[in-house]
mmCIF file of C-alpha atoms in Angstrom:
data_model
loop_
_atom_site.group_PDB
_atom_site.id
_atom_site.type_symbol
_atom_site.label_atom_id
_atom_site.label_comp_id
_atom_site.label_asym_id
_atom_site.label_seq_id
_atom_site.Cartn_x
_atom_site.Cartn_y
_atom_site.Cartn_z
ATOM 1 C CA UNK A 1 -0.278 -0.221 0.017
ATOM 2 C CA UNK A 2 1.059 3.228 -0.492
ATOM 3 C CA UNK A 3 1.383 6.166 1.513
ATOM 4 C CA UNK A 4 0.785 9.453 1.110
ATOM 5 C CA UNK A 5 2.146 12.770 2.496
ATOM 6 C CA UNK A 6 1.056 14.313 4.726
ATOM 7 C CA UNK A 7 -1.757 16.790 3.409
ATOM 8 C CA UNK A 8 0.648 20.340 4.234
ATOM 9 C CA UNK A 9 3.580 18.731 2.590
ATOM 10 C CA UNK A 10 3.759 20.771 -0.253
ATOM 11 C CA UNK A 11 2.217 23.836 1.312
ATOM 12 C CA UNK A 12 5.448 22.962 3.315
ATOM 13 C CA UNK A 13 8.186 22.346 0.805
ATOM 14 C CA UNK A 14 6.639 25.959 -0.722
ATOM 15 C CA UNK A 15 6.891 28.242 2.629
ATOM 16 C CA UNK A 16 10.269 27.065 2.590
ATOM 17 C CA UNK A 17 11.501 27.564 -1.011
ATOM 18 C CA UNK A 18 9.785 30.986 -0.563
ATOM 19 C CA UNK A 19 12.045 31.229 2.315
ATOM 20 C CA UNK A 20 15.130 30.837 0.557
ATOM 21 C CA UNK A 21 14.001 33.210 -1.940
ATOM 22 C CA UNK A 22 14.019 36.081 0.234
ATOM 23 C CA UNK A 23 16.995 35.650 2.515
ATOM 24 C CA UNK A 24 19.000 35.240 -1.125
ATOM 25 C CA UNK A 25 17.380 38.180 -2.713
ATOM 26 C CA UNK A 26 18.114 40.257 0.224
ATOM 27 C CA UNK A 27 21.614 38.889 0.312
ATOM 28 C CA UNK A 28 22.442 38.671 -3.263
ATOM 29 C CA UNK A 29 20.164 41.373 -4.903
ATOM 30 C CA UNK A 30 22.795 44.296 -4.707
ATOM 31 C CA UNK A 31 25.411 42.345 -6.697
ATOM 32 C CA UNK A 32 22.640 41.053 -9.415
ATOM 33 C CA UNK A 33 21.433 44.473 -9.442
ATOM 34 C CA UNK A 34 25.416 45.921 -9.990
ATOM 35 C CA UNK A 35 25.954 43.072 -12.759
ATOM 36 C CA UNK A 36 22.978 43.830 -15.004
ATOM 37 C CA UNK A 37 23.478 47.294 -14.486
ATOM 38 C CA UNK A 38 26.414 47.302 -16.812
ATOM 39 C CA UNK A 39 24.228 45.903 -19.231
ATOM 40 C CA UNK A 40 21.662 47.958 -19.641
ATOM 41 C CA UNK A 41 23.348 51.190 -18.435
ATOM 42 C CA UNK A 42 20.170 52.135 -16.701
ATOM 43 C CA UNK A 43 20.000 51.989 -12.428
ATOM 44 C CA UNK A 44 15.974 51.531 -12.789
ATOM 45 C CA UNK A 45 15.855 49.009 -15.990
ATOM 46 C CA UNK A 46 18.256 47.025 -13.845
ATOM 47 C CA UNK A 47 16.399 46.233 -10.492
ATOM 48 C CA UNK A 48 13.409 45.597 -12.933
ATOM 49 C CA UNK A 49 15.411 42.900 -14.305
ATOM 50 C CA UNK A 50 16.566 41.806 -10.785
ATOM 51 C CA UNK A 51 12.724 42.287 -9.759
ATOM 52 C CA UNK A 52 11.688 40.245 -13.017
ATOM 53 C CA UNK A 53 14.490 37.331 -11.755
ATOM 54 C CA UNK A 54 13.048 37.609 -7.940
ATOM 55 C CA UNK A 55 9.732 36.658 -10.220
ATOM 56 C CA UNK A 56 10.690 33.477 -11.738
ATOM 57 C CA UNK A 57 12.354 32.184 -8.964
ATOM 58 C CA UNK A 58 8.975 32.633 -7.181
ATOM 59 C CA UNK A 59 7.634 29.998 -9.840
ATOM 60 C CA UNK A 60 9.542 28.128 -10.348
ATOM 61 C CA UNK A 61 11.935 27.181 -6.751
ATOM 62 C CA UNK A 62 8.957 25.750 -4.727
ATOM 63 C CA UNK A 63 8.087 23.743 -8.422
ATOM 64 C CA UNK A 64 11.517 21.915 -9.085
ATOM 65 C CA UNK A 65 13.702 23.037 -5.596
ATOM 66 C CA UNK A 66 15.987 25.403 -4.795
ATOM 67 C CA UNK A 67 19.263 25.526 -6.996
ATOM 68 C CA UNK A 68 22.656 24.334 -4.967
ATOM 69 C CA UNK A 69 23.799 28.369 -6.449
ATOM 70 C CA UNK A 70 21.169 30.091 -5.550
ATOM 71 C CA UNK A 71 22.624 33.342 -5.752
ATOM 72 C CA UNK A 72 23.990 32.474 -8.661
ATOM 73 C CA UNK A 73 20.551 31.372 -10.888
ATOM 74 C CA UNK A 74 18.844 34.814 -10.051
ATOM 75 C CA UNK A 75 22.557 36.324 -11.634
ATOM 76 C CA UNK A 76 21.731 34.021 -14.601
ATOM 77 C CA UNK A 77 18.272 34.887 -15.196
ATOM 78 C CA UNK A 78 18.441 38.429 -14.514
ATOM 79 C CA UNK A 79 21.244 38.640 -17.484
ATOM 80 C CA UNK A 80 20.140 36.744 -19.451
ATOM 81 C CA UNK A 81 16.872 39.101 -19.728
ATOM 82 C CA UNK A 82 19.211 41.730 -19.739
ATOM 83 C CA UNK A 83 20.956 41.071 -22.859
ATOM 84 C CA UNK A 84 17.866 39.300 -24.358
ATOM 85 C CA UNK A 85 16.467 43.672 -23.651
ATOM 86 C CA UNK A 86 20.246 44.935 -25.054
ATOM 87 C CA UNK A 87 19.769 42.781 -28.151
ATOM 88 C CA UNK A 88 15.842 44.277 -28.883
ATOM 89 C CA UNK A 89 17.190 47.911 -28.336
ATOM 90 C CA UNK A 90 19.870 47.370 -31.082
ATOM 91 C CA UNK A 91 17.696 45.154 -33.256
ATOM 92 C CA UNK A 92 15.482 48.689 -33.428
ATOM 93 C CA UNK A 93 18.565 50.904 -33.501
ATOM 94 C CA UNK A 94 18.725 49.306 -36.557
ATOM 95 C CA UNK A 95 15.805 48.693 -38.981
ATOM 96 C CA UNK A 96 16.108 52.734 -37.341
ATOM 97 C CA UNK A 97 18.856 53.284 -38.918
ATOM 98 C CA UNK A 98 18.465 50.951 -42.434
ATOM 99 C CA UNK A 99 15.238 53.238 -43.526
ATOM 100 C CA UNK A 100 17.355 56.389 -42.467
ATOM 101 C CA UNK A 101 21.056 54.990 -43.998
ATOM 102 C CA UNK A 102 23.289 58.219 -43.565
ATOM 103 C CA UNK A 103 26.246 58.366 -46.056
ATOM 104 C CA UNK A 104 28.109 58.042 -42.096
ATOM 105 C CA UNK A 105 28.700 54.030 -41.807
ATOM 106 C CA UNK A 106 31.239 53.609 -39.980
ATOM 107 C CA UNK A 107 31.406 53.370 -36.321
ATOM 108 C CA UNK A 108 33.343 55.465 -34.247
ATOM 109 C CA UNK A 109 36.160 53.656 -32.674
ATOM 110 C CA UNK A 110 36.164 52.649 -29.017
ATOM 111 C CA UNK A 111 38.359 55.757 -26.221
ATOM 112 C CA UNK A 112 40.593 54.202 -24.643
ATOM 113 C CA UNK A 113 39.857 52.571 -21.321
ATOM 114 C CA UNK A 114 40.850 54.903 -18.220
ATOM 115 C CA UNK A 115 43.509 54.239 -15.584
ATOM 116 C CA UNK A 116 41.245 55.117 -12.952
ATOM 117 C CA UNK A 117 38.116 53.336 -14.021
ATOM 118 C CA UNK A 118 36.224 51.487 -10.996
ATOM 119 C CA UNK A 119 36.867 48.505 -12.041
ATOM 120 C CA UNK A 120 34.109 46.759 -9.260
ATOM 121 C CA UNK A 121 30.623 46.824 -10.557
ATOM 122 C CA UNK A 122 29.061 47.053 -6.880
ATOM 123 C CA UNK A 123 31.416 50.592 -6.668
ATOM 124 C CA UNK A 124 29.728 51.988 -9.997
ATOM 125 C CA UNK A 125 26.738 51.006 -8.430
ATOM 126 C CA UNK A 126 27.913 52.626 -5.413
ATOM 127 C CA UNK A 127 28.549 55.968 -7.710
ATOM 128 C CA UNK A 128 26.121 56.074 -9.837
ATOM 129 C CA UNK A 129 23.306 56.734 -7.512
ATOM 130 C CA UNK A 130 25.430 59.309 -5.664
ATOM 131 C CA UNK A 131 24.937 60.891 -8.139
ATOM 132 C CA UNK A 132 24.756 65.227 -8.401
ATOM 133 C CA UNK A 133 21.025 65.241 -9.681
ATOM 134 C CA UNK A 134 19.509 63.687 -6.795
ATOM 135 C CA UNK A 135 19.849 65.391 -3.115
ATOM 136 C CA UNK A 136 21.817 63.757 -0.825
ATOM 137 C CA UNK A 137 19.700 62.334 1.922
ATOM 138 C CA UNK A 138 18.040 60.799 -1.947
ATOM 139 C CA UNK A 139 21.246 58.957 -3.078
ATOM 140 C CA UNK A 140 21.825 57.231 0.900
ATOM 141 C CA UNK A 141 18.562 55.996 0.475
ATOM 142 C CA UNK A 142 18.532 54.988 -2.859
ATOM 143 C CA UNK A 143 21.912 53.901 -2.457
ATOM 144 C CA UNK A 144 21.180 51.880 0.416
ATOM 145 C CA UNK A 145 18.004 50.317 -0.834
ATOM 146 C CA UNK A 146 19.667 49.055 -4.180
ATOM 147 C CA UNK A 147 22.817 48.136 -2.951
ATOM 148 C CA UNK A 148 22.516 47.304 0.890
ATOM 149 C CA UNK A 149 19.460 45.607 0.115
ATOM 150 C CA UNK A 150 17.907 47.403 3.134
ATOM 151 C CA UNK A 151 14.034 47.946 3.509
ATOM 152 C CA UNK A 152 12.479 51.087 3.841
ATOM 153 C CA UNK A 153 11.986 50.848 7.603
ATOM 154 C CA UNK A 154 15.520 49.879 8.071
ATOM 155 C CA UNK A 155 16.492 52.427 5.988
ATOM 156 C CA UNK A 156 14.226 54.995 8.071
ATOM 157 C CA UNK A 157 15.393 53.819 11.246
ATOM 158 C CA UNK A 158 18.905 55.020 10.445
ATOM 159 C CA UNK A 159 17.836 58.374 9.041
ATOM 160 C CA UNK A 160 15.896 58.307 12.786
ATOM 161 C CA UNK A 161 12.760 59.837 10.418
ATOM 162 C CA UNK A 162 9.827 57.857 8.961
ATOM 163 C CA UNK A 163 9.266 55.371 6.803
ATOM 164 C CA UNK A 164 6.805 57.515 4.015
ATOM 165 C CA UNK A 165 9.872 60.177 4.096
ATOM 166 C CA UNK A 166 12.188 57.561 3.026
ATOM 167 C CA UNK A 167 9.835 55.933 0.176
ATOM 168 C CA UNK A 168 9.518 59.557 -0.920
ATOM 169 C CA UNK A 169 13.224 59.932 -1.509
ATOM 170 C CA UNK A 170 13.598 56.518 -3.171
ATOM 171 C CA UNK A 171 10.405 56.734 -5.765
ATOM 172 C CA UNK A 172 11.885 60.553 -6.279
ATOM 173 C CA UNK A 173 15.731 59.442 -6.742
ATOM 174 C CA UNK A 174 14.688 57.023 -9.718
ATOM 175 C CA UNK A 175 12.338 59.319 -11.467
ATOM 176 C CA UNK A 176 15.044 61.895 -11.517
ATOM 177 C CA UNK A 177 17.701 59.518 -12.697
ATOM 178 C CA UNK A 178 15.111 57.940 -15.789
ATOM 179 C CA UNK A 179 14.054 61.958 -16.356
ATOM 180 C CA UNK A 180 17.733 63.200 -16.533
ATOM 181 C CA UNK A 181 18.492 60.291 -18.704
ATOM 182 C CA UNK A 182 21.622 59.304 -15.817
ATOM 183 C CA UNK A 183 22.863 56.264 -17.098
ATOM 184 C CA UNK A 184 25.583 53.474 -14.682
ATOM 185 C CA UNK A 185 28.818 55.515 -15.617
ATOM 186 C CA UNK A 186 32.152 55.975 -14.142
ATOM 187 C CA UNK A 187 32.889 59.799 -12.606
ATOM 188 C CA UNK A 188 36.401 60.962 -13.370
ATOM 189 C CA UNK A 189 38.522 64.009 -11.439
ATOM 190 C CA UNK A 190 36.048 66.658 -10.312
ATOM 191 C CA UNK A 191 32.685 64.920 -10.571
ATOM 192 C CA UNK A 192 33.945 62.097 -8.754
ATOM 193 C CA UNK A 193 35.303 63.818 -6.111
ATOM 194 C CA UNK A 194 32.038 65.747 -5.306
ATOM 195 C CA UNK A 195 30.063 62.145 -5.161
ATOM 196 C CA UNK A 196 33.162 61.194 -2.731
ATOM 197 C CA UNK A 197 31.397 62.336 0.674
ATOM 198 C CA UNK A 198 27.943 60.856 -0.371
ATOM 199 C CA UNK A 199 29.320 57.694 -1.139
ATOM 200 C CA UNK A 200 31.221 57.356 2.061
ATOM 201 C CA UNK A 201 28.454 57.941 4.272
ATOM 202 C CA UNK A 202 26.686 55.302 2.167
ATOM 203 C CA UNK A 203 29.138 52.425 2.333
ATOM 204 C CA UNK A 204 29.421 53.455 6.698
ATOM 205 C CA UNK A 205 25.778 52.874 6.784
ATOM 206 C CA UNK A 206 25.452 50.010 4.838
ATOM 207 C CA UNK A 207 28.706 48.291 7.201
ATOM 208 C CA UNK A 208 26.248 49.646 10.511
ATOM 209 C CA UNK A 209 23.330 48.268 9.101
ATOM 210 C CA UNK A 210 25.482 44.710 9.642
ATOM 211 C CA UNK A 211 27.392 45.539 12.300
ATOM 212 C CA UNK A 212 24.359 45.977 14.053
ATOM 213 C CA UNK A 213 20.659 44.858 11.980
ATOM 214 C CA UNK A 214 18.129 47.562 13.022
ATOM 215 C CA UNK A 215 15.323 44.410 12.521
ATOM 216 C CA UNK A 216 15.175 40.589 12.194
ATOM 217 C CA UNK A 217 16.317 37.308 13.689
ATOM 218 C CA UNK A 218 20.249 37.966 13.858
ATOM 219 C CA UNK A 219 22.168 40.458 15.790
ATOM 220 C CA UNK A 220 24.477 40.955 12.861
ATOM 221 C CA UNK A 221 25.018 40.273 8.685
ATOM 222 C CA UNK A 222 28.209 40.064 7.716
ATOM 223 C CA UNK A 223 27.608 40.198 4.367
ATOM 224 C CA UNK A 224 26.716 43.125 4.465
ATOM 225 C CA UNK A 225 29.543 44.324 7.013
ATOM 226 C CA UNK A 226 31.724 42.093 4.313
ATOM 227 C CA UNK A 227 30.798 43.329 1.293
ATOM 228 C CA UNK A 228 30.997 47.355 2.846
ATOM 229 C CA UNK A 229 34.391 46.743 3.553
ATOM 230 C CA UNK A 230 35.564 45.084 0.336
ATOM 231 C CA UNK A 231 34.215 48.268 -1.078
ATOM 232 C CA UNK A 232 36.283 50.662 1.378
ATOM 233 C CA UNK A 233 39.432 48.573 0.601
ATOM 234 C CA UNK A 234 38.914 49.184 -2.720
ATOM 235 C CA UNK A 235 38.382 52.935 -3.034
ATOM 236 C CA UNK A 236 41.029 53.414 -0.525
ATOM 237 C CA UNK A 237 43.142 52.505 -3.353
ATOM 238 C CA UNK A 238 42.065 54.101 -6.460
ATOM 239 C CA UNK A 239 42.050 57.497 -4.513
ATOM 240 C CA UNK A 240 45.152 56.936 -2.382
ATOM 241 C CA UNK A 241 45.646 60.504 -1.752
ATOM 242 C CA UNK A 242 42.082 61.319 0.093
ATOM 243 C CA UNK A 243 42.390 60.955 4.201
ATOM 244 C CA UNK A 244 38.875 60.432 4.291
ATOM 245 C CA UNK A 245 38.669 57.162 2.378
ATOM 246 C CA UNK A 246 41.393 55.719 4.474
ATOM 247 C CA UNK A 247 40.246 57.110 7.445
ATOM 248 C CA UNK A 248 37.022 54.793 6.688
ATOM 249 C CA UNK A 249 39.035 52.243 5.433
ATOM 250 C CA UNK A 250 40.259 52.585 9.685
ATOM 251 C CA UNK A 251 37.369 52.300 11.231
ATOM 252 C CA UNK A 252 35.401 49.846 9.627
ATOM 253 C CA UNK A 253 38.939 47.344 9.912
ATOM 254 C CA UNK A 254 38.942 47.863 13.493
ATOM 255 C CA UNK A 255 35.012 47.771 13.607
ATOM 256 C CA UNK A 256 35.134 44.066 12.077
ATOM 257 C CA UNK A 257 38.196 43.079 14.016
ATOM 258 C CA UNK A 258 35.666 42.281 17.301
ATOM 259 C CA UNK A 259 32.518 40.485 15.415
ATOM 260 C CA UNK A 260 34.118 37.146 16.149
ATOM 261 C CA UNK A 261 33.207 38.779 19.546
ATOM 262 C CA UNK A 262 30.541 40.525 19.940
ATOM 263 C CA UNK A 263 27.994 37.475 19.650
ATOM 264 C CA UNK A 264 27.442 34.334 22.456
ATOM 265 C CA UNK A 265 27.573 30.710 20.604
ATOM 266 C CA UNK A 266 23.720 31.242 20.859
ATOM 267 C CA UNK A 267 23.969 34.345 18.365
ATOM 268 C CA UNK A 268 23.215 36.702 21.269
ATOM 269 C CA UNK A 269 24.894 39.751 21.185
ATOM 270 C CA UNK A 270 28.099 40.431 23.912
ATOM 271 C CA UNK A 271 28.300 43.666 25.408
ATOM 272 C CA UNK A 272 31.290 45.709 24.773
ATOM 273 C CA UNK A 273 32.460 45.609 28.011
ATOM 274 C CA UNK A 274 32.145 41.857 28.145
ATOM 275 C CA UNK A 275 33.691 40.261 25.533
ATOM 276 C CA UNK A 276 37.010 38.074 25.331
ATOM 277 C CA UNK A 277 39.295 40.293 23.861
ATOM 278 C CA UNK A 278 41.566 37.675 22.936
ATOM 279 C CA UNK A 279 39.157 36.873 20.252
ATOM 280 C CA UNK A 280 39.871 40.051 18.354
ATOM 281 C CA UNK A 281 40.951 39.857 14.964
ATOM 282 C CA UNK A 282 44.449 41.370 15.527
ATOM 283 C CA UNK A 283 45.707 41.357 12.147
ATOM 284 C CA UNK A 284 42.169 43.280 11.308
ATOM 285 C CA UNK A 285 43.576 46.259 14.041
ATOM 286 C CA UNK A 286 46.707 46.244 12.282
ATOM 287 C CA UNK A 287 45.381 46.946 8.906
ATOM 288 C CA UNK A 288 43.101 49.614 10.991
ATOM 289 C CA UNK A 289 46.214 51.473 12.322
ATOM 290 C CA UNK A 290 47.850 50.864 8.951
ATOM 291 C CA UNK A 291 45.209 52.854 7.270
ATOM 292 C CA UNK A 292 44.693 55.164 9.900
ATOM 293 C CA UNK A 293 48.173 56.092 9.911
ATOM 294 C CA UNK A 294 47.219 56.753 5.509
ATOM 295 C CA UNK A 295 44.887 58.922 6.794
ATOM 296 C CA UNK A 296 46.470 60.704 9.058
ATOM 297 C CA UNK A 297 49.796 61.446 6.360
ATOM 298 C CA UNK A 298 47.976 63.067 3.676
ATOM 299 C CA UNK A 299 45.857 65.040 5.802
ATOM 300 C CA UNK A 300 46.270 68.107 5.223
ATOM 301 C CA UNK A 301 43.910 70.553 8.082
ATOM 302 C CA UNK A 302 42.089 69.326 10.793
ATOM 303 C CA UNK A 303 40.812 65.696 10.817
ATOM 304 C CA UNK A 304 36.923 64.474 9.420
ATOM 305 C CA UNK A 305 34.662 62.587 11.038
ATOM 306 C CA UNK A 306 35.317 59.337 9.525
ATOM 307 C CA UNK A 307 39.783 60.296 11.156
ATOM 308 C CA UNK A 308 38.370 61.386 14.412
ATOM 309 C CA UNK A 309 35.653 58.199 14.606
ATOM 310 C CA UNK A 310 38.822 56.012 13.517
ATOM 311 C CA UNK A 311 40.514 57.255 16.074
ATOM 312 C CA UNK A 312 38.157 56.188 18.392
ATOM 313 C CA UNK A 313 37.758 52.601 17.604
ATOM 314 C CA UNK A 314 42.072 52.478 17.659
ATOM 315 C CA UNK A 315 41.563 53.718 21.451
ATOM 316 C CA UNK A 316 39.074 50.109 21.732
ATOM 317 C CA UNK A 317 41.773 48.131 19.803
ATOM 318 C CA UNK A 318 44.691 49.476 21.608
ATOM 319 C CA UNK A 319 43.257 48.054 24.920
ATOM 320 C CA UNK A 320 43.615 44.848 26.567
ATOM 321 C CA UNK A 321 40.970 45.140 28.745
ATOM 322 C CA UNK A 322 37.800 47.375 29.235
ATOM 323 C CA UNK A 323 39.278 49.369 32.119
ATOM 324 C CA UNK A 324 42.289 49.834 29.961
ATOM 325 C CA UNK A 325 40.647 52.156 27.483
ATOM 326 C CA UNK A 326 41.738 55.606 27.618
ATOM 327 C CA UNK A 327 37.760 57.176 27.735
ATOM 328 C CA UNK A 328 39.196 61.028 29.130
ATOM 329 C CA UNK A 329 40.990 60.486 25.510
ATOM 330 C CA UNK A 330 37.412 58.794 23.970
ATOM 331 C CA UNK A 331 35.600 62.010 25.440
ATOM 332 C CA UNK A 332 38.379 64.704 23.886
ATOM 333 C CA UNK A 333 37.302 62.833 20.734
ATOM 334 C CA UNK A 334 33.700 63.167 20.645
ATOM 335 C CA UNK A 335 34.151 66.238 21.361
ATOM 336 C CA UNK A 336 35.675 67.270 18.537
ATOM 337 C CA UNK A 337 33.070 64.809 16.727
ATOM 338 C CA UNK A 338 30.829 66.596 18.097
ATOM 339 C CA UNK A 339 31.625 70.341 16.530
ATOM 340 C CA UNK A 340 33.110 68.718 13.555
ATOM 341 C CA UNK A 341 29.779 67.233 12.914
ATOM 342 C CA UNK A 342 26.734 67.976 15.365
ATOM 343 C CA UNK A 343 24.085 64.874 15.505
ATOM 344 C CA UNK A 344 22.393 63.930 18.658
ATOM 345 C CA UNK A 345 23.810 60.494 18.218
ATOM 346 C CA UNK A 346 27.377 62.107 18.206
ATOM 347 C CA UNK A 347 26.021 63.593 21.902
ATOM 348 C CA UNK A 348 24.372 60.475 22.945
ATOM 349 C CA UNK A 349 27.857 58.241 22.475
ATOM 350 C CA UNK A 350 29.721 61.327 23.245
ATOM 351 C CA UNK A 351 28.115 60.577 26.678
ATOM 352 C CA UNK A 352 28.666 57.381 26.812
ATOM 353 C CA UNK A 353 32.384 58.008 26.923
ATOM 354 C CA UNK A 354 31.845 61.105 29.396
ATOM 355 C CA UNK A 355 30.139 58.618 32.049
ATOM 356 C CA UNK A 356 33.003 56.497 31.851
ATOM 357 C CA UNK A 357 35.308 59.302 31.923
ATOM 358 C CA UNK A 358 33.648 61.231 34.922
ATOM 359 C CA UNK A 359 30.810 58.583 35.424
ATOM 360 C CA UNK A 360 27.653 58.483 35.881
ATOM 361 C CA UNK A 361 25.929 62.052 36.440
ATOM 362 C CA UNK A 362 28.074 64.166 34.431
ATOM 363 C CA UNK A 363 26.938 61.768 31.814
ATOM 364 C CA UNK A 364 23.197 61.521 32.887
ATOM 365 C CA UNK A 365 22.968 65.692 32.577
ATOM 366 C CA UNK A 366 24.456 65.101 29.007
ATOM 367 C CA UNK A 367 21.202 63.005 28.085
ATOM 368 C CA UNK A 368 18.371 64.518 29.868
ATOM 369 C CA UNK A 369 18.262 66.991 27.057
ATOM 370 C CA UNK A 370 17.715 65.069 24.039
ATOM 371 C CA UNK A 371 15.312 63.075 24.809
ATOM 372 C CA UNK A 372 13.347 66.487 23.691
ATOM 373 C CA UNK A 373 15.283 65.545 20.380
ATOM 374 C CA UNK A 374 12.603 65.050 18.063
ATOM 375 C CA UNK A 375 15.033 62.810 15.959
ATOM 376 C CA UNK A 376 15.893 60.039 18.867
ATOM 377 C CA UNK A 377 11.971 60.302 20.246
ATOM 378 C CA UNK A 378 12.033 56.535 18.660
ATOM 379 C CA UNK A 379 15.332 55.707 19.284
ATOM 380 C CA UNK A 380 15.814 52.017 21.425
ATOM 381 C CA UNK A 381 19.595 53.476 22.373
ATOM 382 C CA UNK A 382 18.753 56.649 24.315
ATOM 383 C CA UNK A 383 16.444 54.800 27.364
ATOM 384 C CA UNK A 384 19.138 51.828 26.238
ATOM 385 C CA UNK A 385 21.653 54.278 27.889
ATOM 386 C CA UNK A 386 20.075 56.504 30.282
ATOM 387 C CA UNK A 387 18.376 53.350 31.490
ATOM 388 C CA UNK A 388 22.822 52.352 32.482
ATOM 389 C CA UNK A 389 23.333 55.648 33.847
ATOM 390 C CA UNK A 390 20.445 55.217 36.099
ATOM 391 C CA UNK A 391 21.240 51.930 37.119
ATOM 392 C CA UNK A 392 24.394 52.673 37.409
ATOM 393 C CA UNK A 393 23.615 55.555 39.851
ATOM 394 C CA UNK A 394 21.043 53.584 42.317
ATOM 395 C CA UNK A 395 17.997 54.603 40.954
ATOM 396 C CA UNK A 396 16.539 50.985 39.771
ATOM 397 C CA UNK A 397 12.955 51.578 39.623
ATOM 398 C CA UNK A 398 13.618 54.110 36.784
ATOM 399 C CA UNK A 399 16.249 52.435 34.868
ATOM 400 C CA UNK A 400 13.879 49.004 34.612
ATOM 401 C CA UNK A 401 11.503 51.122 33.270
ATOM 402 C CA UNK A 402 13.820 52.472 30.620
ATOM 403 C CA UNK A 403 15.327 49.322 29.555
ATOM 404 C CA UNK A 404 11.854 48.290 28.842
ATOM 405 C CA UNK A 405 11.015 51.192 26.746
ATOM 406 C CA UNK A 406 14.696 50.402 24.613
ATOM 407 C CA UNK A 407 12.852 46.943 25.098
ATOM 408 C CA UNK A 408 9.183 48.002 22.992
ATOM 409 C CA UNK A 409 11.289 50.108 20.967
ATOM 410 C CA UNK A 410 13.675 47.842 19.059
ATOM 411 C CA UNK A 411 13.149 45.919 16.322
ATOM 412 C CA UNK A 412 15.728 43.815 16.409
ATOM 413 C CA UNK A 413 15.292 40.252 18.547
ATOM 414 C CA UNK A 414 17.998 39.997 19.386
ATOM 415 C CA UNK A 415 19.077 43.377 21.001
ATOM 416 C CA UNK A 416 14.984 43.242 22.657
ATOM 417 C CA UNK A 417 16.570 40.345 24.616
ATOM 418 C CA UNK A 418 19.203 41.709 25.421
ATOM 419 C CA UNK A 419 17.858 44.550 26.723
ATOM 420 C CA UNK A 420 15.150 42.843 28.953
ATOM 421 C CA UNK A 421 17.164 40.558 30.047
ATOM 422 C CA UNK A 422 18.654 43.835 31.967
ATOM 423 C CA UNK A 423 15.499 45.212 32.702
ATOM 424 C CA UNK A 424 14.718 41.845 34.510
ATOM 425 C CA UNK A 425 18.244 41.869 36.287
ATOM 426 C CA UNK A 426 17.540 45.720 38.350
#
């Protein structure tokens, strides 16, 4: 007698395939879009073709099974559609040329390759979406969407702005690139320099989303960190005279050195003070020190924001224990950063350093005014920091309430669990 599979088996298999598709597409979509954009020379069309590949996967994978290399499958599917599109365009252009043939029949010679060409599709995509026709906010939001694979909610979280605002920025940015006929291009000279600030900001934000994921079940998203670090290294080699490029590379090297110590065996976050520093990657620390030295050597004036942040990270890297950390120096560097690039988040970070250098009471005097900042209204780290300061001052009931409020605002499950555990411990 034949045995029948459970009635819910097809549904379970389909759900598993859909989950795999969502996961793979989130990880691979930047590379798919970047690779296709190089063929079709249009970022908007490239994203549409990547979405077409996703639709094809949704149709085929639940039926045929998930491929052994799903990322390669998506890329190949999107590229095949891109090539078909280009061929249709060429056929159409050829027919037009036959109809109105002129005496000029010889195609112009190809221009020689520029020695400063960016031979990296992901980096090309960053520079393209950071075109000056877009506002700085739109550039960053669009690049995070296409390159970082971030959702609108995650980008809104990074910017501390409402989700509808980010959605409008992305829609308008795509429309502007289309109406202005902005191609997938390599900027040179002054054009490249004009986009550099936005490019650095985007790479940093992508790294931050991987370093501490805004939402989901995982505290880390290593693939985003790896992509951002690789882009920073490529850019550092491409622009050796730009101190902030080297400074960003140094910052990401230092941050990446802690990755292995930032989570426990169960994936739960491990706070900086509790990390086993023997697990810090000293090779990456050494790379960070060298990159920071290059930033210092090429700087002509006061240090920029990434140089200051890299110097702060270097203070942590040089301390072999939490107690050996030079908090006075870190507090001073945060003061310089607040003057150079003022923001409520920088001020909150400065307060943390001040709490270690001068005590929790001095830091609380800096944090309390931040509760009136509209940008930090739903920022879970504000009540988290305030809860820590109150706990150290012995104001247990207030601290517990702050940790519970922070947990309610946190959208990452691992972070929420950590905050609730701290509330229970009080």
